[in-house]
Short mmCIF file of C-alpha atoms and ligand atoms in Angstrom, two decimals:
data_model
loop_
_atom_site.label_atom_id
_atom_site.label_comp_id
_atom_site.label_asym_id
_atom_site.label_seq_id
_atom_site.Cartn_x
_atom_site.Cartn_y
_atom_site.Cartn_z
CA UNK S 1 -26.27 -3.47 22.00
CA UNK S 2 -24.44 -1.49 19.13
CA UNK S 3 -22.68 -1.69 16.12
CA UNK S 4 -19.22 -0.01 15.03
CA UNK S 5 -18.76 2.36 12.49
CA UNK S 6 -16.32 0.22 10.14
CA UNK S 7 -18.97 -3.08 10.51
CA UNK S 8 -21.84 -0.69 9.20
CA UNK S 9 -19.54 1.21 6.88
CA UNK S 10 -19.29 -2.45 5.06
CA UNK S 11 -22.84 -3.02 5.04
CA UNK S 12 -23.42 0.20 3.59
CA UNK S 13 -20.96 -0.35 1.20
CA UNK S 14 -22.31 -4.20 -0.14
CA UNK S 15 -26.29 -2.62 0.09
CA UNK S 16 -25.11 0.17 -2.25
CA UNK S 17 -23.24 -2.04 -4.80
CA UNK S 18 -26.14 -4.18 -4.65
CA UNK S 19 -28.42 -1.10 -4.98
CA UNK S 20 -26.49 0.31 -7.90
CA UNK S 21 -26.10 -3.56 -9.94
CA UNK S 22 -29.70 -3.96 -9.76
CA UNK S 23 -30.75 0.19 -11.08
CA UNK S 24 -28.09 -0.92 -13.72
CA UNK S 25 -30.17 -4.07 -15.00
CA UNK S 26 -33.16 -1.85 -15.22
CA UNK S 27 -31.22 1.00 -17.17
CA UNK S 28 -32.19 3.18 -13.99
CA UNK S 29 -30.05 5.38 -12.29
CA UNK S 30 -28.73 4.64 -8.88
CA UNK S 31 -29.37 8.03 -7.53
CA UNK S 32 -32.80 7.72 -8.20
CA UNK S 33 -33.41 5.56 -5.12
CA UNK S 34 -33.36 6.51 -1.58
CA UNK S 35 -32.26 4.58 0.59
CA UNK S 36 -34.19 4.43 3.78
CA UNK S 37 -32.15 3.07 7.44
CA UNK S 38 -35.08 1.02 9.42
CA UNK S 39 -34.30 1.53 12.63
CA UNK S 40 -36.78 -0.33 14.64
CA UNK S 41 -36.01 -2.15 17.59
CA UNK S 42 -32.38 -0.68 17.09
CA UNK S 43 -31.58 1.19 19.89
CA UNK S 44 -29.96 4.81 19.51
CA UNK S 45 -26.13 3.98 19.09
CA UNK S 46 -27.08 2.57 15.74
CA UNK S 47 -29.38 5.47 14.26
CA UNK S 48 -25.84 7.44 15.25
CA UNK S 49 -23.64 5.57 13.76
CA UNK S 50 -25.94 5.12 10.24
CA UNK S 51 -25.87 9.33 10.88
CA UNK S 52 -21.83 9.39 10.91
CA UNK S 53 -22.04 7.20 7.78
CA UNK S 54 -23.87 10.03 6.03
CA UNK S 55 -27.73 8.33 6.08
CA UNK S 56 -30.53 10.98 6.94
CA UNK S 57 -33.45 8.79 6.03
CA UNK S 58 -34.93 6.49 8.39
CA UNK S 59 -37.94 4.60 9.17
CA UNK S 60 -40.15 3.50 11.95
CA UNK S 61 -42.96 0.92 12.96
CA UNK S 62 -44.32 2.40 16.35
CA UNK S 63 -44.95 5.76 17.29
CA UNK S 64 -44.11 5.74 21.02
CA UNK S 65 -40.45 3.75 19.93
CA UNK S 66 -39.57 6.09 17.59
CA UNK S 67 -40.68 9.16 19.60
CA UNK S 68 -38.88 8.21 22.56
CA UNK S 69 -35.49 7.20 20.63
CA UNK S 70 -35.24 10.16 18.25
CA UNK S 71 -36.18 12.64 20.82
CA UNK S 72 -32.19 13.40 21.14
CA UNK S 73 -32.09 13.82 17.56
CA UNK S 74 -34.81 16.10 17.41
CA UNK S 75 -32.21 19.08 16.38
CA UNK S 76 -30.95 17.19 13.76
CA UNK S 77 -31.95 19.49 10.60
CA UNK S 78 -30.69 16.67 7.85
CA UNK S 79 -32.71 13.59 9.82
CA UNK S 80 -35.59 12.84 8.23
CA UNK S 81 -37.69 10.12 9.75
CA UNK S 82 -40.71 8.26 8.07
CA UNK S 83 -43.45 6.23 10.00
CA UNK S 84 -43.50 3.08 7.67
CA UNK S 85 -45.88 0.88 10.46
CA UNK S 86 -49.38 1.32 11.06
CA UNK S 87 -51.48 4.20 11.98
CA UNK S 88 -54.14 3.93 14.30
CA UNK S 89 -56.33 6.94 14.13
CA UNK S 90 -56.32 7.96 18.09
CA UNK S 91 -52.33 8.48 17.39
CA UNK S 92 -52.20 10.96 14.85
CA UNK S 93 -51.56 13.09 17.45
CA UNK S 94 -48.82 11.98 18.40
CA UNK S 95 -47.71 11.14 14.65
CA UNK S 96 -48.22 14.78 13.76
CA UNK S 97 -44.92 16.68 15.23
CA UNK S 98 -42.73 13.51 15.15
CA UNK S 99 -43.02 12.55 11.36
CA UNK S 100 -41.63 14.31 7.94
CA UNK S 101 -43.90 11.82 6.24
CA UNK S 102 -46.52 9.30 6.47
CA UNK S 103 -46.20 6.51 4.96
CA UNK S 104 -48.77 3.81 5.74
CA UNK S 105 -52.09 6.24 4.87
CA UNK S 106 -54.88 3.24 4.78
CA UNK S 107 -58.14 5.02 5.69
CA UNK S 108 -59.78 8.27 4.52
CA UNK S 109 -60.65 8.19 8.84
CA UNK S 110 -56.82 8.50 9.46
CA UNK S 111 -55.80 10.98 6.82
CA UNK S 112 -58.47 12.98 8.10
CA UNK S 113 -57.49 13.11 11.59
CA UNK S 114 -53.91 13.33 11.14
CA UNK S 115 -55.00 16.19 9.03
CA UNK S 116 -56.50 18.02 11.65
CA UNK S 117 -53.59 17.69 13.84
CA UNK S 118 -51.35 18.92 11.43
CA UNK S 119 -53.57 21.58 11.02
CA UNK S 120 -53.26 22.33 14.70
CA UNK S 121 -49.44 22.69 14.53
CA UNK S 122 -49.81 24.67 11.13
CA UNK S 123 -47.61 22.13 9.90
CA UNK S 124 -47.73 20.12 6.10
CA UNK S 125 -47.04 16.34 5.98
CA UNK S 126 -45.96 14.28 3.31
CA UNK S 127 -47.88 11.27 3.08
CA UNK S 128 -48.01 7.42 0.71
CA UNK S 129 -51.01 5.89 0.59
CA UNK S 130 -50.45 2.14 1.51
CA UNK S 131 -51.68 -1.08 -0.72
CA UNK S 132 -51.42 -4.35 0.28
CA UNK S 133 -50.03 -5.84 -2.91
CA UNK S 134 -49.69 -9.62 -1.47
CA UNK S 135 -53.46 -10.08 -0.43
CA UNK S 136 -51.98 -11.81 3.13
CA UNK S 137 -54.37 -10.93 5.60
CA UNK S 138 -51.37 -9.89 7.95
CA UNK S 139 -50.54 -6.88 6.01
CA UNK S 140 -52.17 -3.20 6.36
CA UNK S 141 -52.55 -0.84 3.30
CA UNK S 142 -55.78 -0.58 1.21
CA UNK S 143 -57.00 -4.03 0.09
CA UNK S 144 -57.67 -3.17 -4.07
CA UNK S 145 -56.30 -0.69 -6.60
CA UNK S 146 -60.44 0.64 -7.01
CA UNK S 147 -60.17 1.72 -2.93
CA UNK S 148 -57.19 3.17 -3.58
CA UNK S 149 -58.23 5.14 -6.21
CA UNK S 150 -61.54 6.09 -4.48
CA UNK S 151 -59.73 7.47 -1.34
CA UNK S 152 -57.22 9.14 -3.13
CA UNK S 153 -59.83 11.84 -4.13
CA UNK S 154 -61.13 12.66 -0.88
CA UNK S 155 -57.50 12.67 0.86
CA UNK S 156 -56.38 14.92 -1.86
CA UNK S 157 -58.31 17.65 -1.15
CA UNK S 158 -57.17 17.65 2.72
CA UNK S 159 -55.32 21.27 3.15
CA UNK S 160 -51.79 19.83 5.21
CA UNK S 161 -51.42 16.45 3.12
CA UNK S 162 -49.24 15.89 0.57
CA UNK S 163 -49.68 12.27 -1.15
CA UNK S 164 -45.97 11.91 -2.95
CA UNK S 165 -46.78 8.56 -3.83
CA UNK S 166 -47.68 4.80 -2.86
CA UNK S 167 -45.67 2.28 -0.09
CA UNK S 168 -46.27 -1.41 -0.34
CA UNK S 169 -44.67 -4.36 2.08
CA UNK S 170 -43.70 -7.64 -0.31
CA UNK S 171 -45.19 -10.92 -0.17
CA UNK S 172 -43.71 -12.75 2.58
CA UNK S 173 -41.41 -15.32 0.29
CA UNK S 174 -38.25 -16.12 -1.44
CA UNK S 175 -40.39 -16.51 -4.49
CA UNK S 176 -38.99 -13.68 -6.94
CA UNK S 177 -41.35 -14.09 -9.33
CA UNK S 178 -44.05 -13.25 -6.52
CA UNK S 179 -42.06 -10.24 -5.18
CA UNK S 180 -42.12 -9.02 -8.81
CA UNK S 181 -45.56 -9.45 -9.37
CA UNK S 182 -46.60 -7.45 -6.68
CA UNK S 183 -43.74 -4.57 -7.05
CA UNK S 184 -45.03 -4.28 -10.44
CA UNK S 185 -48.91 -4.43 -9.28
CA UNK S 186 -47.89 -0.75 -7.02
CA UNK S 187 -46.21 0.58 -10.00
CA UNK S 188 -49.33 -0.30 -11.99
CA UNK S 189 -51.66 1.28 -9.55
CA UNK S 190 -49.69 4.29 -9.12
CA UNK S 191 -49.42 4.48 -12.75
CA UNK S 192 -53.38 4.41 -12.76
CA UNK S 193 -53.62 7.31 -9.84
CA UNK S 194 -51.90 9.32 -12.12
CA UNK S 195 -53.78 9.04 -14.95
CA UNK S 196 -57.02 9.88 -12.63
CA UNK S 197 -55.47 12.67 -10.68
CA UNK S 198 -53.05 14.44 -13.06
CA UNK S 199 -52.80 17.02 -10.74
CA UNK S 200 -50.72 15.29 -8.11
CA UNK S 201 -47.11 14.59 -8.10
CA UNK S 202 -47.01 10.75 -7.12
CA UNK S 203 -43.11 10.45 -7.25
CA UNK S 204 -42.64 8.01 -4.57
CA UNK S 205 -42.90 4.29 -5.15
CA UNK S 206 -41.94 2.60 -1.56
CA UNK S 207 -40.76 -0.47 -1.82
CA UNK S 208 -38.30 -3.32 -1.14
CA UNK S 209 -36.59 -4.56 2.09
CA UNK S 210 -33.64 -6.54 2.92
CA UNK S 211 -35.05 -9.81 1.44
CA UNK S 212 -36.42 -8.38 -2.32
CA UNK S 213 -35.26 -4.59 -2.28
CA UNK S 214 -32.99 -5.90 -5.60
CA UNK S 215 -36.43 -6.90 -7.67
CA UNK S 216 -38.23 -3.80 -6.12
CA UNK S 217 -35.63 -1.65 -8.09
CA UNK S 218 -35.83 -3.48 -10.88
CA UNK S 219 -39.56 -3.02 -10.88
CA UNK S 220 -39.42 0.61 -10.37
CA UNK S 221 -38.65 1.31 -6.81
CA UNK S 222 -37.32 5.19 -5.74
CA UNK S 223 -36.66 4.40 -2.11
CA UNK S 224 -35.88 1.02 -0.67
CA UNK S 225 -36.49 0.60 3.09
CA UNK S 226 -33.84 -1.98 4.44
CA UNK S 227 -33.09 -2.52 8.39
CA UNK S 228 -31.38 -6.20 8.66
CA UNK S 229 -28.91 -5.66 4.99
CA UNK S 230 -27.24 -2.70 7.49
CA UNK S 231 -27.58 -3.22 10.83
CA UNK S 232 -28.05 -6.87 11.40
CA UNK S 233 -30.24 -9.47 12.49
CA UNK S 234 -32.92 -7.84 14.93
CA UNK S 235 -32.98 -9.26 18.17
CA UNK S 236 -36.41 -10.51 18.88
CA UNK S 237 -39.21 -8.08 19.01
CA UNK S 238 -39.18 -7.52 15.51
CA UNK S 239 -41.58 -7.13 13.32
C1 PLP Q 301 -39.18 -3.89 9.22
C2 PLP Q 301 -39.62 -3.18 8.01
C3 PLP Q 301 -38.70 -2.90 6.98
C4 PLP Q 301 -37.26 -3.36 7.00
O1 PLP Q 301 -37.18 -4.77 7.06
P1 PLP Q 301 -35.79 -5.54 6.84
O2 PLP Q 301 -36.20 -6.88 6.37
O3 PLP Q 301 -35.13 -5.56 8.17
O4 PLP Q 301 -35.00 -4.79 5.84
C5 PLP Q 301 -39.16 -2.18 5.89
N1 PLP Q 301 -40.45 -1.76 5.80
C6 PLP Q 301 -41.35 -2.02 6.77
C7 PLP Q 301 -42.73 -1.52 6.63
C8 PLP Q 301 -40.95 -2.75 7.90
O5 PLP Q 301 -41.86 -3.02 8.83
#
């Protein structure tokens, strides 16, 4: 299974014009959101090719995937890769060497012991905390803006995390105005972390995939996570 350079090279191409029409409806600029290459399920050939196309930012669900695909990337000083799935708290160490950042921080439990293994490898982490904006039971990430704001104290004060801002995963629909509502829920309760903890930098809103990354932006998004827009329909497996 892989994909040729010129076949992603057009993806890339339509995401970005679709990237840059919808910063331009919101009077944003484009260069103020990442864009993120999911690479789950994706075998290595494509996180190479998305590399020859210039991307350095990618994402993924499982720990033992992505640290068994990126381990031949592992010298790669411009790859940075994010964890955007779950973290249980008996793999944070494994999570600790493997990720720049974090970005599914649900529990003051996990942050704590991923802390401690990043404290064992004297290393710093970027981390989001998570909420779950659509209230479907499926979805991981703190269940109310008051939790939120509750754990963000105690994970703040943990030495080798750094919270950069919040992640959420959309409403599973083709409803726009619900994908909006609950883009501009994260914004609200990031808005509301900084108001209570001046102090941090909370920079990062993370949020919008393939199927609402356009109404993410408008609502604010800096870095859009999208895996089927470049590389395709996943073949089975997929979460
Ligand atoms: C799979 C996944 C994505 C990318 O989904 P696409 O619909 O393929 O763009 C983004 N974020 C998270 C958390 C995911 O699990």
């Amino acid at each position: 299974m892989s994909i040729d350079l010129q076949t992603f090279t057009d993806n890339l191409r339509s995401v970005r014009e679709r990237i840059d029409a919808a910063a331009n409806r919101a009077g944003r600029r484009p260069e103020d959101i990442r864009l993120m290459a999911v690479t789950k399920t994706f075998p290595l050939p494509y996180i190479e090719v998305a590399r020859q196309a210039g991307l350095t930012l990618f994402g993924e669900n499982r720990i033992q995937e992505a640290q068994g695909k990126y381990q031949p990337l592992a010298d790669d000083p411009e790859l940075e890769l994010h964890l955007i799935g779950h973290l249980q708290r008996n793999k944070a160490k494994t999570a600790a060497p493997l990720f720049r950042c974090v970005q599914s921080i649900d529990k003051l439990a996990t942050a704590e012991a991923l802390n401690r293994h990043c404290s064992d490898l004297a290393r710093k982490m970027d981390i989001l905390l998570e909420l779950n904006t659509s209230g479907e039971e499926t979805k991981f990430g703190f269940d109310d803006a008051e939790q939120l704001w509750a754990a963000c104290g105690d994970i703040a004060r943990l030495d080798c995390l750094q919270i950069r801002g919040v992640m959420t995963v959309g409403p599973f629909t083709t409803d726009k105005d619900r994908m909006r509502r609950s883009f501009a829920f994260l914004r609200e309760c990031r808005d509301g972390l900084r108001s209570r903890y001046p102090e941090l930098s909370l920079d990062v809103l993370s949020m919008g995939m393939s199927g609402d990354f356009e109404v993410a932006i408008e609502e604010g998004s800096t870095m859009v996570r999208l895996g089927t827009a470049l590389f395709g329909t996943r073949g089975g497996g997929g979460v």
